[in-house]
Coordinates of C-alpha atoms in Angstrom, one line a residue:
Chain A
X1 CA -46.7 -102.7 50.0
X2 CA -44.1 -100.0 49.3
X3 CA -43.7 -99.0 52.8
X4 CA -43.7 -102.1 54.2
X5 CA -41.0 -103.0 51.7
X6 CA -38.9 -99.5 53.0
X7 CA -40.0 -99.9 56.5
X8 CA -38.7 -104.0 56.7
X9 CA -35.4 -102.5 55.2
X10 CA -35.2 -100.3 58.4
X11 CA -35.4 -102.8 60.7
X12 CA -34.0 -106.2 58.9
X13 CA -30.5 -103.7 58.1
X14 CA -31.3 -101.1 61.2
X15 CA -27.7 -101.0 62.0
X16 CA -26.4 -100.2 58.9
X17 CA -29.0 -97.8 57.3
X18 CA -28.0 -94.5 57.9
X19 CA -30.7 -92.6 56.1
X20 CA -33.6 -93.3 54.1
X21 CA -34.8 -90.2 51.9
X22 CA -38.6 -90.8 50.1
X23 CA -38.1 -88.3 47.3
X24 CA -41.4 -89.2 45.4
X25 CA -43.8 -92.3 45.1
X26 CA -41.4 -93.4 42.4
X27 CA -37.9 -92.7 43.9
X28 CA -36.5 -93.7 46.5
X29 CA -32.6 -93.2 48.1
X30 CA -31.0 -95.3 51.0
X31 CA -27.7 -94.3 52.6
X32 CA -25.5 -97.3 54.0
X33 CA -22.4 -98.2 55.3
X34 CA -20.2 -99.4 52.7
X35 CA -19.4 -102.3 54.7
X36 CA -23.0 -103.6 54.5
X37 CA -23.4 -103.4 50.7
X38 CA -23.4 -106.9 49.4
X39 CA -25.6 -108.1 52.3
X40 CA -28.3 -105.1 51.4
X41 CA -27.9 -105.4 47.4
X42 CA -28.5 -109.3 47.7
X43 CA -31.3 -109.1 49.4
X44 CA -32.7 -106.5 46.9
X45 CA -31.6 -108.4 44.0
X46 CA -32.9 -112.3 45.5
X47 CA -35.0 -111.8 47.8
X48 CA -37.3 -109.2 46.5
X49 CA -36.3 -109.5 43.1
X50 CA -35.5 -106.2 41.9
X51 CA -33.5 -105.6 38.8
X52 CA -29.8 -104.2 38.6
X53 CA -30.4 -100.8 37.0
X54 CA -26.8 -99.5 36.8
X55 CA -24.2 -98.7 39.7
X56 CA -22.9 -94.8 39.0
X57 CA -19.6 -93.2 40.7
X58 CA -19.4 -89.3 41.3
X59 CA -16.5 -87.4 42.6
X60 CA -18.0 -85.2 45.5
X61 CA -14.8 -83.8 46.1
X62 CA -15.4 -84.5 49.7
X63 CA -15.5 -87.9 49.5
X64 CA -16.3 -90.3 46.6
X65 CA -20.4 -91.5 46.0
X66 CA -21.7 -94.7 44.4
X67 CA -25.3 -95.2 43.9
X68 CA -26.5 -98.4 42.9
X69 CA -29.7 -98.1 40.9
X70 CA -32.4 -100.8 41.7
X71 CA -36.1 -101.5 39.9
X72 CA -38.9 -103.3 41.5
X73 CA -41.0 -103.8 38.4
X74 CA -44.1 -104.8 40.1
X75 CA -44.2 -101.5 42.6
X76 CA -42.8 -99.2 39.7
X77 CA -40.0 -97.8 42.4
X78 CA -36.9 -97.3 41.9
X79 CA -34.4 -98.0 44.7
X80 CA -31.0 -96.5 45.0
X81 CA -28.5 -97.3 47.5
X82 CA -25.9 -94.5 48.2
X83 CA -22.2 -95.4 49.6
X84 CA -20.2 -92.5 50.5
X85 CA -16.4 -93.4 50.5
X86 CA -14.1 -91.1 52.5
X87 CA -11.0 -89.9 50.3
X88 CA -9.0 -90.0 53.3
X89 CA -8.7 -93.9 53.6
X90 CA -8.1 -96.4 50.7
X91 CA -10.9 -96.4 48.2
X92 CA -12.7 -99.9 47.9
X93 CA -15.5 -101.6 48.2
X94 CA -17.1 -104.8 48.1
X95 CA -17.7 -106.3 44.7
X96 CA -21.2 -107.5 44.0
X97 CA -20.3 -109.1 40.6
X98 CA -19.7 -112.5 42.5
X99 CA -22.9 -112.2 43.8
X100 CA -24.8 -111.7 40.2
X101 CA -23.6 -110.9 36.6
X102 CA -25.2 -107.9 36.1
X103 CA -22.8 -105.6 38.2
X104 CA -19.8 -107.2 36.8
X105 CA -19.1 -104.7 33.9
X106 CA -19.8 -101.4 35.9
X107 CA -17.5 -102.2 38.6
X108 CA -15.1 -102.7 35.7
X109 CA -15.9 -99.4 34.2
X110 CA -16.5 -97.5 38.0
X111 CA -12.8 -98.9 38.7
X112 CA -10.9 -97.4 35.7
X113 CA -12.8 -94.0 35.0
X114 CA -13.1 -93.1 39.2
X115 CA -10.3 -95.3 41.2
X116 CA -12.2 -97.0 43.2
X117 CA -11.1 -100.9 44.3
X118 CA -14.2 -103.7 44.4
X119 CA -12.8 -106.5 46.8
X120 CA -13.5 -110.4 45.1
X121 CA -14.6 -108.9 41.5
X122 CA -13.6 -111.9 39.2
X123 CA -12.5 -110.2 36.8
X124 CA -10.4 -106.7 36.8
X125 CA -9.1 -106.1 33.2
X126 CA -9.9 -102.4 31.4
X127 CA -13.3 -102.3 30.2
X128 CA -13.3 -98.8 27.8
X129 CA -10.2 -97.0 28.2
X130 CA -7.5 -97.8 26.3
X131 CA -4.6 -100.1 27.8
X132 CA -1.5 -97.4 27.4
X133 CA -4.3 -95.4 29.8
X134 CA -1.5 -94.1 32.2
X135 CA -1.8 -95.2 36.3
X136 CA -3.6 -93.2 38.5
X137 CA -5.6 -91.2 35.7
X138 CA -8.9 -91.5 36.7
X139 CA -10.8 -89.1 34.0
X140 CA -14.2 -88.7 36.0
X141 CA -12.9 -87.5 39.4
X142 CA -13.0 -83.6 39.6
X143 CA -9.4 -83.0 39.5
X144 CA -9.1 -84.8 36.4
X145 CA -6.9 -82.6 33.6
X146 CA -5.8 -83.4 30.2
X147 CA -2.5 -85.4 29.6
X148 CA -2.3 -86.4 26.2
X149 CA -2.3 -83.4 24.3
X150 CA -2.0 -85.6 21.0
X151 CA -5.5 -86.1 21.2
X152 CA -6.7 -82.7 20.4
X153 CA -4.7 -83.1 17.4
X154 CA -6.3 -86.6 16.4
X155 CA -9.7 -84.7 17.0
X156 CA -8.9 -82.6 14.4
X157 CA -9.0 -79.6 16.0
Chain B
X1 CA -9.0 -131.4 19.9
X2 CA -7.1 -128.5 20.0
X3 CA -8.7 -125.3 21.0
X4 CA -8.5 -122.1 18.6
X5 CA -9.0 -118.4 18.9
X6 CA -11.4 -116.6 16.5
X7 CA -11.1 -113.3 16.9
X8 CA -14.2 -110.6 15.7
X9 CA -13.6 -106.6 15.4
X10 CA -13.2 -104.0 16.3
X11 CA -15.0 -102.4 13.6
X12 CA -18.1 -103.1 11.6
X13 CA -19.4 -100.7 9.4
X14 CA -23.3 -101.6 9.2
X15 CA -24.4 -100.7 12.9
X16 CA -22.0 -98.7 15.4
X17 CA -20.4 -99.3 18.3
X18 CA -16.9 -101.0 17.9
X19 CA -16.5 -104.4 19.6
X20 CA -14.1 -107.1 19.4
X21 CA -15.1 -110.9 20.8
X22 CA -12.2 -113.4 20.8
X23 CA -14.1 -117.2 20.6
X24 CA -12.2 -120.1 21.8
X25 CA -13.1 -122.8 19.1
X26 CA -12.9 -126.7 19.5
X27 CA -13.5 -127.9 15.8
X28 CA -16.8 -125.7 15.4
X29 CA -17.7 -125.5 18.8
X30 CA -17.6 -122.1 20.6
X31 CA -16.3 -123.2 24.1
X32 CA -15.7 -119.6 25.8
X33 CA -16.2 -116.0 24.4
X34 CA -15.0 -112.7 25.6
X35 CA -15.6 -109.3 24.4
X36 CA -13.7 -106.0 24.3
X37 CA -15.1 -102.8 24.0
X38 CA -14.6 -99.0 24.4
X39 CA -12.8 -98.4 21.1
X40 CA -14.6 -95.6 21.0
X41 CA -14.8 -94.3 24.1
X42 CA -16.0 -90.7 23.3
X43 CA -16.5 -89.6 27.3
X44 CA -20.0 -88.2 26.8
X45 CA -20.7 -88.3 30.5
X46 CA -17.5 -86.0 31.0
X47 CA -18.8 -83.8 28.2
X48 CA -22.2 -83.8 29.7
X49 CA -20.8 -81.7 32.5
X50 CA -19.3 -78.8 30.5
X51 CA -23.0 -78.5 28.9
X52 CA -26.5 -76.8 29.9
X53 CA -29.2 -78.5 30.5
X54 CA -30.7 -77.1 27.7
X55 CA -28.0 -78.1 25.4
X56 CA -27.1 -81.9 26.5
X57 CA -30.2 -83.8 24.6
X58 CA -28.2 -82.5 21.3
X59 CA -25.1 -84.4 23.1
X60 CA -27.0 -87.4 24.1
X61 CA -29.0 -87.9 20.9
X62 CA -25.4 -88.6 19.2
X63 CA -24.9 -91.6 21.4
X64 CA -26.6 -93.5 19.1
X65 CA -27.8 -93.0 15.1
X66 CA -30.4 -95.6 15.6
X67 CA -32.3 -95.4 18.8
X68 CA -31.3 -91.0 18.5
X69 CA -34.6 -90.0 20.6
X70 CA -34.2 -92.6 23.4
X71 CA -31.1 -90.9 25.3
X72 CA -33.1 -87.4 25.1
X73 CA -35.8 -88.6 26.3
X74 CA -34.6 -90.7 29.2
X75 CA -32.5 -87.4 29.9
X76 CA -35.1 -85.2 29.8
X77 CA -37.2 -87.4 31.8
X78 CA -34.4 -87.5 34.6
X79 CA -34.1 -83.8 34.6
X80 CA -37.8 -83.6 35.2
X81 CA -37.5 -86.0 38.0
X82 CA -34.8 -83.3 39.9
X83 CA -37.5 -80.3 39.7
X84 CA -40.0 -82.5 39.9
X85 CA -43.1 -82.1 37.1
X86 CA -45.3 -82.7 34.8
X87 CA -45.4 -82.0 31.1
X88 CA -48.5 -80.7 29.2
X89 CA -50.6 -83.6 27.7
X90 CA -49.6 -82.6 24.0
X91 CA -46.3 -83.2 24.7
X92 CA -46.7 -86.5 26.3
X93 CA -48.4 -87.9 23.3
X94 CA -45.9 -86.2 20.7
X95 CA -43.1 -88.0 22.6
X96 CA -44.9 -91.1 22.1
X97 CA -45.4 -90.9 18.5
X98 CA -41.8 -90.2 18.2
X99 CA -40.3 -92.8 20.7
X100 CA -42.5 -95.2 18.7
X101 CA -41.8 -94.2 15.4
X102 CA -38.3 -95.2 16.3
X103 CA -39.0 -98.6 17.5
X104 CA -40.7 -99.0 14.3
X105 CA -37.7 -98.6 12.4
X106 CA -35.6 -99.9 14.7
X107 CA -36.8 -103.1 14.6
X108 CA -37.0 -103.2 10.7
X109 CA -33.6 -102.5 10.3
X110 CA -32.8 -105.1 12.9
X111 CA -35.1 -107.8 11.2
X112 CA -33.3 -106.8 7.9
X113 CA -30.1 -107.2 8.8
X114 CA -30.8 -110.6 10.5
X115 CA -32.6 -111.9 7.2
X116 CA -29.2 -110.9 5.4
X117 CA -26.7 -112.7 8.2
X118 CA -29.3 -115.3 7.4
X119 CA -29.1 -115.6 3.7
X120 CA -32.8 -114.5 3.1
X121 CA -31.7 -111.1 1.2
X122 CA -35.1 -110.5 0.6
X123 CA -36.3 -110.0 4.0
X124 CA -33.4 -107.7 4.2
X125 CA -34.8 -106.0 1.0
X126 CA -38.5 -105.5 2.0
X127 CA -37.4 -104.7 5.3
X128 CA -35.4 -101.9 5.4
X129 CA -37.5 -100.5 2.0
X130 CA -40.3 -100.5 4.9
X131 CA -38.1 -98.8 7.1
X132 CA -38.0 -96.0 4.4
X133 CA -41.4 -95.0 4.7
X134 CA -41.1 -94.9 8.3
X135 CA -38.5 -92.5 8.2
X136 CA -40.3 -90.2 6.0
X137 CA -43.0 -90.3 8.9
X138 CA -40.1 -89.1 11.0
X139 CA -39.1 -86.4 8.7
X140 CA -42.2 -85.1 8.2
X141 CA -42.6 -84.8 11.7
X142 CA -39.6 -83.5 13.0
X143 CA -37.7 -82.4 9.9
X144 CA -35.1 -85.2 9.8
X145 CA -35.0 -88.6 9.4
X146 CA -33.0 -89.2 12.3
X147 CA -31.7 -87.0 15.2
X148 CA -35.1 -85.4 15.8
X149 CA -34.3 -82.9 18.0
X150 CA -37.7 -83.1 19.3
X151 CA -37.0 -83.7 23.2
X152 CA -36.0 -80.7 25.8
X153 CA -36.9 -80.8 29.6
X154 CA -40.3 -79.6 29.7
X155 CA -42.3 -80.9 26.7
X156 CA -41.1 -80.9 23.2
X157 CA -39.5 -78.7 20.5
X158 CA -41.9 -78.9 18.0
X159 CA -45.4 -79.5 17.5
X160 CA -47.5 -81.6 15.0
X161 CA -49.4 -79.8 12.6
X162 CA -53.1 -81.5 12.4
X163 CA -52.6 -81.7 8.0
X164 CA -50.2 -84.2 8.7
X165 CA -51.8 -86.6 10.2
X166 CA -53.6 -87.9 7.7
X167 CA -50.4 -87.9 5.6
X168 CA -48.4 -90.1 8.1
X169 CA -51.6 -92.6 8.9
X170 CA -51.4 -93.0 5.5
X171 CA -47.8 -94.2 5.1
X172 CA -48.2 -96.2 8.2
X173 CA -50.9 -97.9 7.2
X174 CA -48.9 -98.8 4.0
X175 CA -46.4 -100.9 5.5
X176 CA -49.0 -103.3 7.1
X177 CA -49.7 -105.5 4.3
X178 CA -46.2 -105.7 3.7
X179 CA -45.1 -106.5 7.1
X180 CA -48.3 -109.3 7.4
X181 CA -46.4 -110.7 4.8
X182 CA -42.4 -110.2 6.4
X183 CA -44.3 -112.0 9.8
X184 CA -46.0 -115.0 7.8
X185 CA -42.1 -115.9 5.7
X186 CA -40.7 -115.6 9.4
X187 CA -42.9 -117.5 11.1
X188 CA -43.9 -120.7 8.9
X189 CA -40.6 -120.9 6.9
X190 CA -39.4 -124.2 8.2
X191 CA -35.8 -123.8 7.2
X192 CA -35.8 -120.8 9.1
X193 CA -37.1 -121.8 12.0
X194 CA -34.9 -124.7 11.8
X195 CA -31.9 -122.7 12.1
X196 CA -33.1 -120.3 14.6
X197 CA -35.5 -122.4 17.3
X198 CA -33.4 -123.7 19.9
X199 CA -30.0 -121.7 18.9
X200 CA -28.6 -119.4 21.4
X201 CA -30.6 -120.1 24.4
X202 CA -31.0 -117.5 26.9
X203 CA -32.4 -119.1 30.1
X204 CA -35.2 -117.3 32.2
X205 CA -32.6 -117.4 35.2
X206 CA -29.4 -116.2 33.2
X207 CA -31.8 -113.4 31.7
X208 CA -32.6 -112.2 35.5
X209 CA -29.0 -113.0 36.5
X210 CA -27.7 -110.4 33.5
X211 CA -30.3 -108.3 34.7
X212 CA -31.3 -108.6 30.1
X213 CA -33.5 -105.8 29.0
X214 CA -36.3 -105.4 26.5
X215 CA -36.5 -108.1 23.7
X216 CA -33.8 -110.1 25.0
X217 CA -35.2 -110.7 28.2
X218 CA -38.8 -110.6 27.0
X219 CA -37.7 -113.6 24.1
X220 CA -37.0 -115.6 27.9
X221 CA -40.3 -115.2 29.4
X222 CA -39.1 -111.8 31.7
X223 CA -42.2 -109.8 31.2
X224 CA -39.9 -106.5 31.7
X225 CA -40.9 -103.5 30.1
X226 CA -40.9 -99.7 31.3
X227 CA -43.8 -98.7 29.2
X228 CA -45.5 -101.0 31.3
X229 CA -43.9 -101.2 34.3
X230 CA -43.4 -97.8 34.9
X231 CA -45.8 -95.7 32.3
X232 CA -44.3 -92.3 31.3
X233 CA -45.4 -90.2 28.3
X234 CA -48.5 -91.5 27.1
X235 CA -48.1 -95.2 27.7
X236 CA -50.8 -95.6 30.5
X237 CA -53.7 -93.8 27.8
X238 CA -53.4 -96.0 24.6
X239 CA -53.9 -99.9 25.0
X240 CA -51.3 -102.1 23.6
X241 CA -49.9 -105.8 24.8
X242 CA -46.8 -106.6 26.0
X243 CA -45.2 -109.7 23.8
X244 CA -43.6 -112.6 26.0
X245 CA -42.5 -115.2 24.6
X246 CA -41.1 -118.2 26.6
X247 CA -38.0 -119.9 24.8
X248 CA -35.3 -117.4 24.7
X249 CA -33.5 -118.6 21.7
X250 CA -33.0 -116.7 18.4
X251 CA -36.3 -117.4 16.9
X252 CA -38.6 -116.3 20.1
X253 CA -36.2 -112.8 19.5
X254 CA -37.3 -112.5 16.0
X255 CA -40.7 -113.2 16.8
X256 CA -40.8 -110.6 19.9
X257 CA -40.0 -108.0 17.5
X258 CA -41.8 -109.0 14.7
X259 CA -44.9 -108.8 17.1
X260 CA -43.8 -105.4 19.0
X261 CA -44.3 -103.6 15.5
X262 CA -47.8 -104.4 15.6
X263 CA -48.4 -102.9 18.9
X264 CA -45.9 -100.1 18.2
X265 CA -48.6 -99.5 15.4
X266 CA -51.6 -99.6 17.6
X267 CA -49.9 -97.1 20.2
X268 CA -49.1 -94.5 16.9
X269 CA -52.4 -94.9 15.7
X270 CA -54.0 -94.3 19.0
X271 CA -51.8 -91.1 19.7
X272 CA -51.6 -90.1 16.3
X273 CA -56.4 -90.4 16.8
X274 CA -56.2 -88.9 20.1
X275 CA -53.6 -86.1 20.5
X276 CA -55.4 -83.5 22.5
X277 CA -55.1 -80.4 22.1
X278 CA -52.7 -77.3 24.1
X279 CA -49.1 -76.3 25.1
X280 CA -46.6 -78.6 24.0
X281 CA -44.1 -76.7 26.3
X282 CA -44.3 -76.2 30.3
X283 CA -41.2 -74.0 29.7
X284 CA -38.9 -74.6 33.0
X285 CA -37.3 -71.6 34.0
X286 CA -34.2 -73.2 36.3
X287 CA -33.2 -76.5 37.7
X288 CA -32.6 -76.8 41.4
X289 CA -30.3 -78.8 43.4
X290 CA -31.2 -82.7 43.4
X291 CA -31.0 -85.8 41.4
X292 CA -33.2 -87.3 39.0
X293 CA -33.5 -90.6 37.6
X294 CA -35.0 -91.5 34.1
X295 CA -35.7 -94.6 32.7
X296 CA -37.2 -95.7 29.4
X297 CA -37.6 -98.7 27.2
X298 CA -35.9 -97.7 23.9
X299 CA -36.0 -100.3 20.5
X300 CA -33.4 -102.5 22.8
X301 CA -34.2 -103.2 26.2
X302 CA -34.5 -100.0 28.9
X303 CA -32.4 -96.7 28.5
X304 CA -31.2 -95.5 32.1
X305 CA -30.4 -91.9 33.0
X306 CA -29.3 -90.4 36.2
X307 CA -28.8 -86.6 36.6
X308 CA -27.2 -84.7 39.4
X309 CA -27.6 -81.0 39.6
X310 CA -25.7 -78.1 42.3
X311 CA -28.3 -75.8 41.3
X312 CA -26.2 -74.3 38.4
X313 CA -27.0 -74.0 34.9
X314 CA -25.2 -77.5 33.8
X315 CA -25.3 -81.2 35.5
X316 CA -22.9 -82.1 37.6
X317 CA -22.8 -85.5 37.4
X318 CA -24.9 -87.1 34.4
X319 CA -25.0 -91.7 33.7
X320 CA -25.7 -93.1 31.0
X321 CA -26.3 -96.8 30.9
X322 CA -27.9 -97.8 27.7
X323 CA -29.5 -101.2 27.0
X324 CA -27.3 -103.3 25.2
X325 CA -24.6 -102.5 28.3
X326 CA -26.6 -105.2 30.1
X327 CA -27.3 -107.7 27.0
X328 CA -24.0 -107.7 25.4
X329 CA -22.6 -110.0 28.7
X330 CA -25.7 -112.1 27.8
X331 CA -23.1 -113.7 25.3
X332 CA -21.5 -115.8 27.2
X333 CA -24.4 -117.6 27.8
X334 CA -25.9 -117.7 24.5
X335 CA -22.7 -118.6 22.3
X336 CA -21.2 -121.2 24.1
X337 CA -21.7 -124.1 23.3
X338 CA -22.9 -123.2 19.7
X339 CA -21.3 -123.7 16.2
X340 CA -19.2 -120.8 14.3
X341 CA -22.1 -120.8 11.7
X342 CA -24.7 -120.2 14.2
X343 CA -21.8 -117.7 16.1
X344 CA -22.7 -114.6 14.0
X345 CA -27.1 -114.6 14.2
X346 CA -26.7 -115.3 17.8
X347 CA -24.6 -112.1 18.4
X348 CA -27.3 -110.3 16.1
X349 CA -29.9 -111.7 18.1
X350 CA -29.5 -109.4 20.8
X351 CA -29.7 -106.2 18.4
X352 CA -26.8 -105.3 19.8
X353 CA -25.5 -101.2 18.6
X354 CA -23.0 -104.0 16.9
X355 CA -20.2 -103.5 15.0
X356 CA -18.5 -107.3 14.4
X357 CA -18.7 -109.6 11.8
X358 CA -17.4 -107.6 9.3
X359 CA -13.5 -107.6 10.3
X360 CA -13.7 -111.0 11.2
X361 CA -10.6 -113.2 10.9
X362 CA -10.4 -117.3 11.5
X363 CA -7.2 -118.7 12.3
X364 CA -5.8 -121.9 14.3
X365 CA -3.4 -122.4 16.2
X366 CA -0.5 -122.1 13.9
X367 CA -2.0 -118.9 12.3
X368 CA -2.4 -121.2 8.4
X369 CA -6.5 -121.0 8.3
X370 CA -8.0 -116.9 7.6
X371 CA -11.5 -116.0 7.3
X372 CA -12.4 -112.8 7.0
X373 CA -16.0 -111.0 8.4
X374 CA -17.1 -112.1 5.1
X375 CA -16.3 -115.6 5.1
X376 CA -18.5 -115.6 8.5
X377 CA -21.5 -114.1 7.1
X378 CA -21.5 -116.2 3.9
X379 CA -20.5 -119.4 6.1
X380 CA -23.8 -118.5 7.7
X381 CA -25.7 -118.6 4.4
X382 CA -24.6 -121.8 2.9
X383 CA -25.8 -122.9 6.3
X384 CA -29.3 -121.8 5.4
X385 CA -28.7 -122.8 1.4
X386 CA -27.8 -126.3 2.8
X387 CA -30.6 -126.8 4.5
X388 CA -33.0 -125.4 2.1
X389 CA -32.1 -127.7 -0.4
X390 CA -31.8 -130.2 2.3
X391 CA -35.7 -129.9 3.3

């Protein structure tokens, strides 16, 4: 059932599966194109009914990385779809939060703490930083460096 | 009619977690909701990074003061997803204990605290005088009554000595009688169900939609739970039933919980009867590079952690995504619709890390009306007098 399920994924999305990595029985990681990710993730989330875990963002220096955590309860796996963006070319990506309310806050939170645009997301105000946040700041990507230097002093350091 | 703005927060001093929720009011009706949070942003991820491995649990288990051991242990769990491994038995069941423990109290402080948004101060008495003797289990255990400190990658900090077993069963056992009691005034009082069953609906579909964890989701018929789904720790060993109920309004909530405590007590009890014997420690000596992935089902729905590691003696990247991230958006399908009275144990419902009703003000329009948090809670009482005295 599990390999069917990896091995349909292949074929149904052949051109835009670039890797498939089987870490464990439980884990699993699929590379794709960016451009493919709302057609993939819909079909994960309706047709085989996984649940939306979490999307998470790193800074790989090279280029930027979102994963986008998936459950299927009944096979205990856990599917996650990896996007690599080049830094090279404008950062964005499709938004799935028109396609279901679960990814609607994390694209929020992904936008403001790593910079990265999702196309067609309804709604695009801050979720957690503050709104004086300054433009361009984006505190999780590796270059990141302290700017308010008030803060240490509210810290009570 | 004309519409008004309620607006809710930021702070709340009961449970943590700042949040501020402006409702749109016609009359009573709530006819749109949205909610604000990150006032207190405190950039654990970021901080995550500048730690060890060793030392992050201590960062993670001050997430939260009420579900402490649920970010360690999904942490820890991640970690041992990057090497990969297995703990030693002993240290499975320990975590169990603990984990449950936790829910135990978890859910009496939440079942308190709804009794008192309620009106029924006496549930919140009993409740959370319960919850004391739970936390002397902890401490007895672990040495605190929160913040256990009993999770590292690789097994667990401290073990259980066999004299107090029979000390803890004891105490355990103690609340049952008690809580028989707490789960016969919830379930037959009829003003109570009549101002909980059928409030705050959350739909089987929304709760998929919102991807809803734990109670929440279980209240709407999702029978979603890691300890089931996925068994870690000692879940698969000890026989326990997942509660489902099918409504999804605030009184199938109450009742999910309510229910969970007894199974929570079945799983301690088994653990606490069973716990074999050996190392409680498999003692990793480094991490390599990969990522791990570890989930959980913590007091509020399932507690997601994903670790990335260079090879180096810290993470490199390190997400935390706990439960109520995915229920809070719940709200704006369970408030609408609904009256300002009903506003404030419909946010509860959720057992959200909440921090609301206290500074809450009502105004029109024209800024002349003010109620404050306390207004809102006690508006939500006379509710319940009203109808007492009504039936």
């Amino acid at each position: 059932m599990r390999n069917d399920i990896l091995k349909y994924i292949q074929e149904r999305f052949k051109s835009d599966v670039i890797d498939i990595f089987d870490k464990s029985p439980k884990r699993v990681y699929i590379e794709i194109k960016s451009e493919a990710i709302v057609k993939v993730a819909c079909y994960m989330f309706k047709d085989l009914g996984a649940r939306f875990n979490i999307a998470s963002g790193v800074d790989m220096r090279e280029h930027m990385e979102i994963l986008y955590h998936f459950t299927i309860e009944d096979l205990d796996l856990v599917i996650s779809l990896r996007v690599k963006l080049a830094k090279d070319k404008k950062l964005e990506i499709d938004s799935l939060a028109p396609h279901f309310k679960a990814a609607n806050w994390i694209e929020r939170e992904i936008r403001e703490l790593l910079g990265i645009d999702f196309k067609g997301h309804p709604d695009l105000r801050k979720l957690l930083l503050p709104d004086e946040w300054p433009k361009d700041v984006y505190p999780l990507r590796s270059d990141y460096e302290e700017w308010d230097k008030g803060a240490i002093r509210d810290r009570g350091v | 009619m004309a519409k008004t703005i309620v607006p809710i927060g930021p702070y709340h001093p009961l449970q943590e977690e700042p949040e501020f929720f402006t409702l749109t009011v016609e009359g009573e009706r709530v006819v749109d909701i949205d909610v604000v949070v990150g006032y207190n942003h405190r950039g654990i991820e970021k901080l995550s990074e500048k730690k060890t491995f060793d030392q992050v649990p201590f960062v993670v288990e001050r997430i939260c003061g009420i579900c402490s051991t649920s970010h360690p242990f999904a942490y820890t769990l991640a970690v041992e997803d990057i090497i990969p491994m297995e703990v030693p038995e002993r240290a499975k069941y320990i975590r169990t204990i603990i984990a449950e423990g936790e829910r135990l109290h978890s859910h009496l402080l939440w079942l308190g605290l709804a009794g008192h948004f309620l009106g029924y101060n006496t549930v919140y008495m009993w409740a959370w005088k319960l919850r004391e003797e739970i936390l002397d289990v902890m401490e007895i255990l672990s040495g605190n009554r929160n913040n256990y400190a009993m999770f590292k990658p690789g097994g667990v900090r401290r073990d259980i000595k066999a004299e107090d077993i029979p000390v803890c069963m004891k105490k355990i056992n103690s609340i049952l009688p008690t809580l028989d009691m707490l789960r016969k005034a919830v379930m037959d009082d009829p003003v109570l169900a009549a101002r909980t069953k059928g409030v705050g609906v959350l739909t089987r579909e929304e709760a998929i939609d919102y991807s809803a964890l734990g109670p929440t989701a279980r209240a709407s018929g999702v029978a979603r739970d890691a300890r089931k789904d996925s068994p870690y720790a000692a879940y698969d060993r000890v026989k326990w039933d997942m509660i489902v109920t099918k409504n999804g309004d605030v009184f199938d909530k109450v009742v999910v919980r309510v229910l969970e405590m007894y199974e929570t007590y079945k799983i301690m009890k088994q653990c606490f009867e069973e716990l074999p014997s050996g190392e409680i420690d498999a003692k990793i000596k480094s991490i390599p590079p990969g990522e791990g992935i570890g989930h959980i089902e913590a007091p509020r729905g399932e507690c997601f952690h994903y670790v990335k590691s260079d090879g180096t003696n810290s993470p490199v990247r390190h997400k935390v995504r706990a439960p109520t991230y995915m229920n809070l958006p719940t709200y704006k399908a369970t408030v609408v619709g609904e009256t300002i009275s009903d506003a404030t144990i419909i946010l509860a419902a959720i057992d959200p890390c909440y921090c609301c009703t206290e500074r809450v003000a009502v105004r029109d329009v024209k800024g002349k009306k003010l109620y404050t948090g306390e207004d809102l809670v006690r508006l939500s009482q006379e509710k319940t007098k009203y109808m007492r005295e009504r039936s």
